[in-house]
Coordinates of N, CA, C and O in Angstrom, one line a residue:
M1 N 23.6 6.3 -47.9 CA 23.5 7.0 -47.0 C 22.3 8.0 -46.7 O 21.8 8.7 -47.9
P2 N 21.5 8.1 -45.7 CA 20.4 9.4 -45.8 C 20.7 10.6 -46.0 O 21.9 11.3 -46.2
K3 N 19.9 11.4 -46.6 CA 19.8 12.6 -47.2 C 18.9 13.7 -46.5 O 17.9 13.2 -46.2
A4 N 19.3 14.9 -46.4 CA 18.4 16.1 -45.8 C 18.2 17.0 -46.9 O 19.0 17.4 -47.6
K5 N 16.9 17.9 -46.9 CA 17.0 18.8 -47.4 C 16.9 20.2 -46.6 O 16.4 20.0 -45.2
V6 N 17.8 21.4 -46.8 CA 18.1 22.2 -45.6 C 17.6 23.5 -46.7 O 18.3 23.6 -47.4
T7 N 16.6 24.4 -46.3 CA 16.4 25.5 -46.7 C 17.3 26.6 -45.9 O 16.6 26.9 -44.6
F8 N 17.5 27.7 -46.6 CA 17.9 28.4 -45.9 C 17.1 29.6 -46.3 O 16.9 30.5 -47.5
E9 N 16.3 30.4 -45.3 CA 15.1 31.1 -45.9 C 15.5 32.6 -45.5 O 15.0 33.3 -46.7
D10 N 16.8 33.1 -45.3 CA 17.2 34.3 -45.8 C 17.8 34.4 -47.3 O 17.5 35.8 -47.7
I11 N 18.0 33.8 -47.9 CA 18.7 33.8 -49.1 C 17.6 32.9 -50.2 O 17.6 32.7 -51.6
G12 N 16.5 32.1 -49.6 CA 15.6 31.3 -50.5 C 16.5 30.2 -51.2 O 16.0 30.1 -52.4
V13 N 17.4 29.8 -50.5 CA 18.7 28.4 -51.3 C 17.8 27.2 -50.6 O 18.2 27.0 -49.2
A14 N 17.8 26.0 -51.4 CA 17.2 24.8 -50.5 C 18.6 23.9 -51.4 O 18.9 23.8 -52.4
V15 N 18.9 23.2 -50.4 CA 20.2 22.5 -51.0 C 19.7 20.9 -50.4 O 19.3 20.9 -49.2
T16 N 20.1 19.4 -50.5 CA 20.3 18.6 -50.5 C 21.5 18.0 -49.9 O 22.5 18.0 -50.5
V17 N 21.7 17.3 -48.6 CA 23.2 17.3 -48.1 C 22.7 16.0 -47.3 O 22.2 15.3 -47.1
P18 N 23.9 15.2 -47.4 CA 24.2 13.9 -46.4 C 23.6 14.3 -45.2 O 24.4 15.3 -44.4
A19 N 23.3 13.2 -44.3 CA 23.0 13.1 -43.0 C 24.4 13.1 -42.3 O 25.4 12.6 -42.9
G20 N 24.6 13.7 -41.3 CA 26.3 14.0 -40.6 C 26.5 15.2 -40.9 O 27.5 15.7 -40.3
T21 N 25.8 16.0 -41.9 CA 26.2 17.3 -42.0 C 26.2 18.5 -41.0 O 25.1 18.2 -40.4
R22 N 27.0 19.1 -40.8 CA 26.5 20.2 -39.8 C 26.3 21.6 -40.8 O 26.4 21.9 -41.6
L23 N 25.3 22.3 -40.1 CA 24.9 23.5 -40.3 C 25.6 24.5 -40.9 O 25.1 25.1 -42.1
I24 N 26.5 24.8 -40.3 CA 27.6 25.5 -40.9 C 28.5 25.4 -42.1 O 28.6 25.9 -42.9
E25 N 28.6 23.9 -42.3 CA 29.2 23.6 -43.6 C 28.1 23.8 -44.7 O 28.8 24.2 -45.9
V26 N 26.8 23.5 -44.6 CA 26.1 24.0 -45.7 C 25.8 25.5 -45.5 O 26.0 25.7 -47.0
S27 N 25.5 26.0 -44.8 CA 25.7 27.6 -45.0 C 26.9 28.0 -45.5 O 26.9 29.0 -46.4
E28 N 28.0 28.0 -45.5 CA 29.3 27.9 -46.2 C 29.3 27.9 -47.7 O 29.4 28.8 -48.4
K29 N 28.8 26.6 -48.2 CA 28.8 26.2 -49.4 C 27.9 27.1 -50.2 O 28.0 27.4 -51.4
V30 N 26.8 27.6 -49.7 CA 25.4 28.2 -50.3 C 26.1 29.6 -50.1 O 24.9 30.3 -50.8
G31 N 26.7 29.9 -49.3 CA 26.6 31.6 -49.2 C 25.6 32.0 -48.4 O 25.4 33.4 -48.3
A32 N 24.9 31.2 -47.4 CA 24.0 32.0 -46.4 C 24.3 32.7 -45.3 O 25.8 32.9 -45.3
G33 N 23.8 33.4 -44.8 CA 24.2 34.7 -43.8 C 24.6 34.3 -42.2 O 24.7 35.3 -42.0
I34 N 24.9 32.8 -42.5 CA 24.9 32.7 -40.8 C 27.0 32.9 -40.8 O 27.3 32.2 -41.5
T35 N 26.9 33.6 -39.7 CA 28.5 34.0 -39.6 C 28.7 32.8 -38.6 O 28.0 32.4 -37.7
Y36 N 30.0 33.2 -38.4 CA 30.6 32.2 -37.1 C 31.9 33.0 -37.1 O 32.6 33.5 -37.5
G37 N 32.5 32.2 -35.6 CA 33.7 32.8 -35.2 C 34.6 31.6 -34.9 O 35.6 31.2 -35.5
C38 N 34.3 30.7 -33.8 CA 35.2 29.9 -33.2 C 35.0 28.5 -34.0 O 36.2 27.6 -34.1
R39 N 34.0 28.1 -34.8 CA 33.4 26.7 -35.1 C 33.7 25.5 -34.0 O 33.8 24.6 -34.6
E40 N 33.9 25.9 -33.1 CA 34.1 25.1 -31.6 C 32.8 25.2 -30.7 O 32.8 24.4 -29.6
G41 N 31.4 26.0 -31.0 CA 30.9 25.8 -29.9 C 30.8 26.7 -28.8 O 30.3 26.5 -28.1
E42 N 31.7 27.7 -28.9 CA 32.3 28.2 -27.5 C 31.6 29.9 -27.8 O 31.4 30.3 -27.0
C43 N 31.3 30.3 -28.9 CA 31.5 31.7 -28.8 C 30.0 32.4 -29.1 O 29.6 33.4 -28.9
C44 N 29.3 31.4 -29.7 CA 28.0 31.8 -29.6 C 27.3 32.6 -31.1 O 26.8 33.2 -31.5
T45 N 28.4 32.9 -31.9 CA 28.3 33.7 -32.7 C 27.5 33.1 -34.0 O 26.7 33.7 -34.7
C46 N 27.5 32.0 -34.3 CA 26.5 31.4 -35.1 C 25.4 30.8 -35.0 O 24.7 29.9 -35.7
L47 N 25.1 31.6 -33.8 CA 23.2 31.1 -33.5 C 22.4 31.3 -34.5 O 22.9 32.5 -35.6
T48 N 21.4 30.1 -34.9 CA 20.9 30.3 -35.5 C 19.3 29.6 -35.7 O 19.2 29.1 -34.6
K49 N 18.5 30.3 -36.2 CA 17.0 30.2 -35.7 C 16.6 28.8 -36.7 O 16.4 29.3 -37.7
V50 N 15.9 27.8 -36.0 CA 15.5 26.6 -36.6 C 14.0 27.1 -36.8 O 13.3 26.9 -36.3
V51 N 13.7 27.6 -38.3 CA 11.8 27.9 -38.1 C 11.3 26.8 -38.5 O 10.2 26.7 -37.7
S52 N 11.8 25.4 -39.0 CA 11.2 24.4 -38.9 C 12.1 22.8 -39.1 O 13.2 23.2 -39.3
G53 N 11.6 21.8 -38.5 CA 12.3 20.8 -38.5 C 13.7 20.3 -37.7 O 14.7 19.7 -38.0
G54 N 13.4 21.1 -36.6 CA 14.4 20.9 -35.3 C 14.5 19.3 -35.1 O 15.3 19.2 -34.6
E55 N 13.5 18.9 -35.0 CA 13.5 16.9 -35.1 C 14.3 16.5 -35.5 O 14.9 15.6 -35.3
N56 N 15.1 17.1 -37.0 CA 15.6 16.4 -38.0 C 17.1 16.9 -37.3 O 18.3 16.6 -38.3
L57 N 17.5 17.5 -36.2 CA 19.0 17.6 -36.0 C 18.8 16.7 -35.0 O 18.6 16.5 -34.1
A58 N 20.6 16.5 -34.8 CA 20.8 15.9 -33.7 C 20.6 16.7 -32.2 O 20.8 18.1 -32.2
P59 N 20.2 16.5 -31.0 CA 19.7 17.0 -29.9 C 21.3 17.8 -29.7 O 22.0 17.2 -30.0
P60 N 21.2 19.0 -28.9 CA 22.4 19.5 -28.5 C 23.2 18.7 -27.6 O 22.6 18.1 -26.6
S61 N 24.7 19.1 -27.7 CA 25.6 18.7 -27.2 C 25.1 19.1 -25.6 O 24.8 20.3 -25.6
V62 N 26.1 18.8 -24.4 CA 26.1 19.1 -22.9 C 26.8 20.8 -23.4 O 26.2 22.2 -23.0
L63 N 28.0 20.7 -24.0 CA 28.6 22.4 -24.6 C 27.6 23.3 -25.4 O 27.5 24.1 -24.8
E64 N 26.8 22.9 -26.2 CA 25.9 23.4 -27.0 C 25.0 24.0 -26.0 O 24.5 25.1 -25.9
D65 N 24.7 23.3 -25.2 CA 23.2 23.5 -24.5 C 23.6 24.5 -23.3 O 22.9 25.2 -23.3
Q66 N 24.9 24.4 -22.8 CA 25.3 25.4 -21.8 C 25.4 27.0 -22.5 O 25.3 27.7 -22.1
V67 N 26.2 26.8 -23.4 CA 26.3 28.2 -24.4 C 25.0 28.7 -25.0 O 25.0 29.9 -24.7
L68 N 24.2 27.7 -25.3 CA 22.8 28.5 -25.7 C 22.6 29.3 -24.0 O 21.6 30.1 -24.2
K69 N 22.5 28.6 -23.2 CA 21.5 29.1 -21.9 C 22.7 30.4 -21.2 O 21.8 31.1 -20.9
D70 N 24.2 30.1 -21.2 CA 24.6 31.4 -21.1 C 24.4 32.5 -21.7 O 24.4 33.7 -21.1
N71 N 23.8 32.2 -23.0 CA 23.7 33.6 -24.0 C 22.4 33.8 -24.2 O 22.0 34.5 -25.1
M72 N 21.5 33.5 -23.1 CA 20.1 33.6 -23.4 C 19.4 33.5 -24.4 O 18.5 33.8 -25.0
A73 N 19.8 32.5 -25.6 CA 19.3 32.1 -26.5 C 17.7 31.5 -26.9 O 17.5 30.8 -25.7
P74 N 17.0 32.5 -27.6 CA 15.4 32.2 -27.7 C 15.4 30.4 -27.8 O 16.1 29.6 -28.3
R75 N 14.4 29.9 -27.5 CA 13.7 28.4 -27.7 C 14.2 28.7 -29.5 O 13.7 29.5 -29.9
G76 N 14.2 26.9 -30.1 CA 14.5 27.1 -31.4 C 15.6 27.5 -32.1 O 15.5 27.7 -33.0
H77 N 16.5 28.0 -31.4 CA 17.8 28.4 -32.0 C 18.9 27.3 -31.6 O 18.8 26.6 -30.4
R78 N 20.0 27.3 -32.6 CA 21.0 26.2 -32.1 C 22.5 26.9 -33.0 O 22.0 28.0 -33.4
L79 N 23.7 26.7 -32.5 CA 24.7 26.7 -33.0 C 24.9 26.2 -34.2 O 25.0 24.6 -34.4
A80 N 24.9 26.8 -35.2 CA 25.1 26.4 -36.7 C 26.6 25.6 -36.5 O 26.7 24.2 -37.4
C81 N 27.5 25.6 -36.1 CA 28.7 24.8 -36.2 C 28.5 23.7 -35.1 O 29.6 22.6 -35.5
Q82 N 27.3 23.7 -34.2 CA 27.7 22.1 -33.6 C 26.0 21.3 -34.0 O 26.1 20.4 -33.7
A83 N 25.3 22.3 -34.8 CA 24.0 21.4 -35.2 C 24.3 20.4 -36.3 O 24.5 20.8 -37.4
Q84 N 24.2 19.0 -36.2 CA 24.1 18.0 -37.0 C 23.0 17.5 -37.5 O 21.6 17.2 -36.7
I85 N 23.3 17.4 -39.1 CA 21.9 17.1 -39.5 C 21.8 15.6 -39.8 O 22.5 14.9 -39.8
L86 N 20.3 15.3 -39.3 CA 19.8 13.6 -39.0 C 19.4 13.4 -40.6 O 19.5 12.0 -40.9
G87 N 18.3 14.5 -41.2 CA 17.7 13.2 -42.2 C 16.4 14.6 -42.2 O 16.1 15.9 -41.8
G88 N 15.7 14.0 -43.0 CA 14.4 15.0 -43.3 C 14.6 16.4 -44.1 O 15.2 16.7 -45.0
E89 N 13.6 17.5 -43.8 CA 13.9 18.7 -43.9 C 14.0 19.7 -42.9 O 13.2 19.6 -41.5
I90 N 14.9 20.6 -43.2 CA 15.3 21.5 -42.4 C 15.1 23.1 -42.7 O 15.6 23.1 -43.6
V91 N 14.5 23.9 -42.1 CA 14.5 25.6 -42.7 C 14.8 26.1 -41.5 O 14.5 26.0 -40.6
V92 N 16.4 27.0 -42.0 CA 17.0 27.8 -40.9 C 17.2 29.3 -41.6 O 16.8 29.4 -42.7
K93 N 17.7 29.8 -40.5 CA 17.9 31.4 -41.1 C 18.8 32.3 -39.6 O 18.7 31.5 -38.8
P94 N 19.5 33.1 -40.5 CA 20.3 33.5 -38.8 C 19.8 34.4 -38.1 O 18.5 34.8 -38.5
A95 N 20.0 34.3 -36.8 CA 19.5 34.7 -35.7 C 19.2 36.6 -35.5 O 20.3 36.6 -36.1

Protein backbone atom coordinates (compact mmCIF):
# COMPACT_ATOMS: atom_id res chain seq x y z
CA MET A 1 0.00 0.00 0.00
CA PRO A 2 1.39 3.46 -0.91
CA LYS A 3 2.48 5.74 1.93
CA ALA A 4 2.54 9.50 2.37
CA LYS A 5 4.45 11.91 4.58
CA VAL A 6 2.25 14.47 6.32
CA THR A 7 3.84 17.40 8.16
CA PHE A 8 1.85 19.53 10.59
CA GLU A 9 3.59 22.89 10.41
CA ASP A 10 1.94 24.24 13.59
CA ILE A 11 3.52 21.59 15.84
CA GLY A 12 6.54 20.61 13.75
CA VAL A 13 5.56 16.94 13.52
CA ALA A 14 5.90 14.75 10.42
CA VAL A 15 4.39 11.27 10.15
CA THR A 16 4.12 8.58 7.50
CA VAL A 17 0.61 7.30 6.87
CA PRO A 18 -1.09 4.92 4.45
CA ALA A 19 -2.67 6.40 1.35
CA GLY A 20 -6.43 6.73 1.80
CA THR A 21 -6.16 8.25 5.27
CA ARG A 22 -8.02 11.52 5.89
CA LEU A 23 -6.13 14.50 7.28
CA ILE A 24 -8.34 14.73 10.37
CA GLU A 25 -7.48 11.15 11.35
CA VAL A 26 -3.76 11.92 11.27
CA SER A 27 -4.26 15.23 13.08
CA GLU A 28 -6.04 13.48 15.95
CA LYS A 29 -3.32 10.86 16.31
CA VAL A 30 -0.47 13.36 16.53
CA GLY A 31 -2.26 16.06 18.53
CA ALA A 32 -2.16 18.74 15.84
CA GLY A 33 -4.27 21.86 16.27
CA ILE A 34 -6.91 21.09 13.65
CA THR A 35 -10.28 21.32 15.37
CA TYR A 36 -13.43 19.70 14.02
CA GLY A 37 -17.13 19.55 14.62
CA CYS A 38 -19.31 17.31 12.48
CA ARG A 39 -16.67 15.16 10.69
CA GLU A 40 -19.14 15.02 7.80
CA GLY A 41 -17.92 17.98 5.75
CA GLU A 42 -20.81 20.25 6.59
CA CYS A 43 -19.65 22.65 9.33
CA CYS A 44 -16.28 23.88 7.98
CA THR A 45 -14.76 23.80 11.49
CA CYS A 46 -11.82 21.68 10.29
CA LEU A 47 -10.75 24.14 7.60
CA THR A 48 -7.05 23.54 7.01
CA LYS A 49 -4.43 25.39 4.99
CA VAL A 50 -2.49 23.15 2.64
CA VAL A 51 0.95 24.77 2.66
CA SER A 52 2.33 22.38 0.04
CA GLY A 53 1.52 19.07 -1.59
CA GLY A 54 -2.12 19.77 -2.42
CA GLU A 55 -1.69 17.66 -5.54
CA ASN A 56 -1.19 14.68 -3.21
CA LEU A 57 -4.74 14.96 -1.89
CA ALA A 58 -7.83 13.60 -3.64
CA PRO A 59 -9.83 16.34 -5.37
CA PRO A 60 -12.59 17.90 -3.25
CA SER A 61 -15.94 16.14 -3.42
CA VAL A 62 -18.99 18.07 -4.61
CA LEU A 63 -20.03 18.53 -0.96
CA GLU A 64 -16.60 19.77 0.16
CA ASP A 65 -16.34 22.11 -2.80
CA GLN A 66 -19.75 23.63 -1.99
CA VAL A 67 -18.96 24.02 1.73
CA LEU A 68 -15.64 25.71 0.87
CA LYS A 69 -17.44 28.11 -1.48
CA ASP A 70 -20.28 28.80 0.96
CA ASN A 71 -17.74 29.69 3.66
CA MET A 72 -15.56 31.74 1.29
CA ALA A 73 -12.52 29.61 2.11
CA PRO A 74 -9.31 30.95 0.57
CA ARG A 75 -7.52 29.02 -2.18
CA GLY A 76 -5.31 26.26 -0.88
CA HIS A 77 -7.64 25.35 1.98
CA ARG A 78 -9.39 22.02 2.50
CA LEU A 79 -11.67 20.38 5.02
CA ALA A 80 -9.48 18.00 7.02
CA CYS A 81 -12.39 15.61 7.54
CA GLN A 82 -12.82 15.26 3.77
CA ALA A 83 -9.26 15.59 2.42
CA GLN A 84 -8.05 12.11 1.56
CA ILE A 85 -4.30 11.55 1.25
CA LEU A 86 -3.13 9.91 -1.99
CA GLY A 87 0.63 9.72 -1.36
CA GLY A 88 3.73 11.90 -1.64
CA GLU A 89 4.41 14.71 0.82
CA ILE A 90 1.90 17.15 2.27
CA VAL A 91 2.40 20.08 4.64
CA VAL A 92 -0.64 21.50 6.45
CA LYS A 93 -1.56 23.82 9.32
CA PRO A 94 -4.81 24.96 10.92
CA ALA A 95 -6.53 27.76 9.00
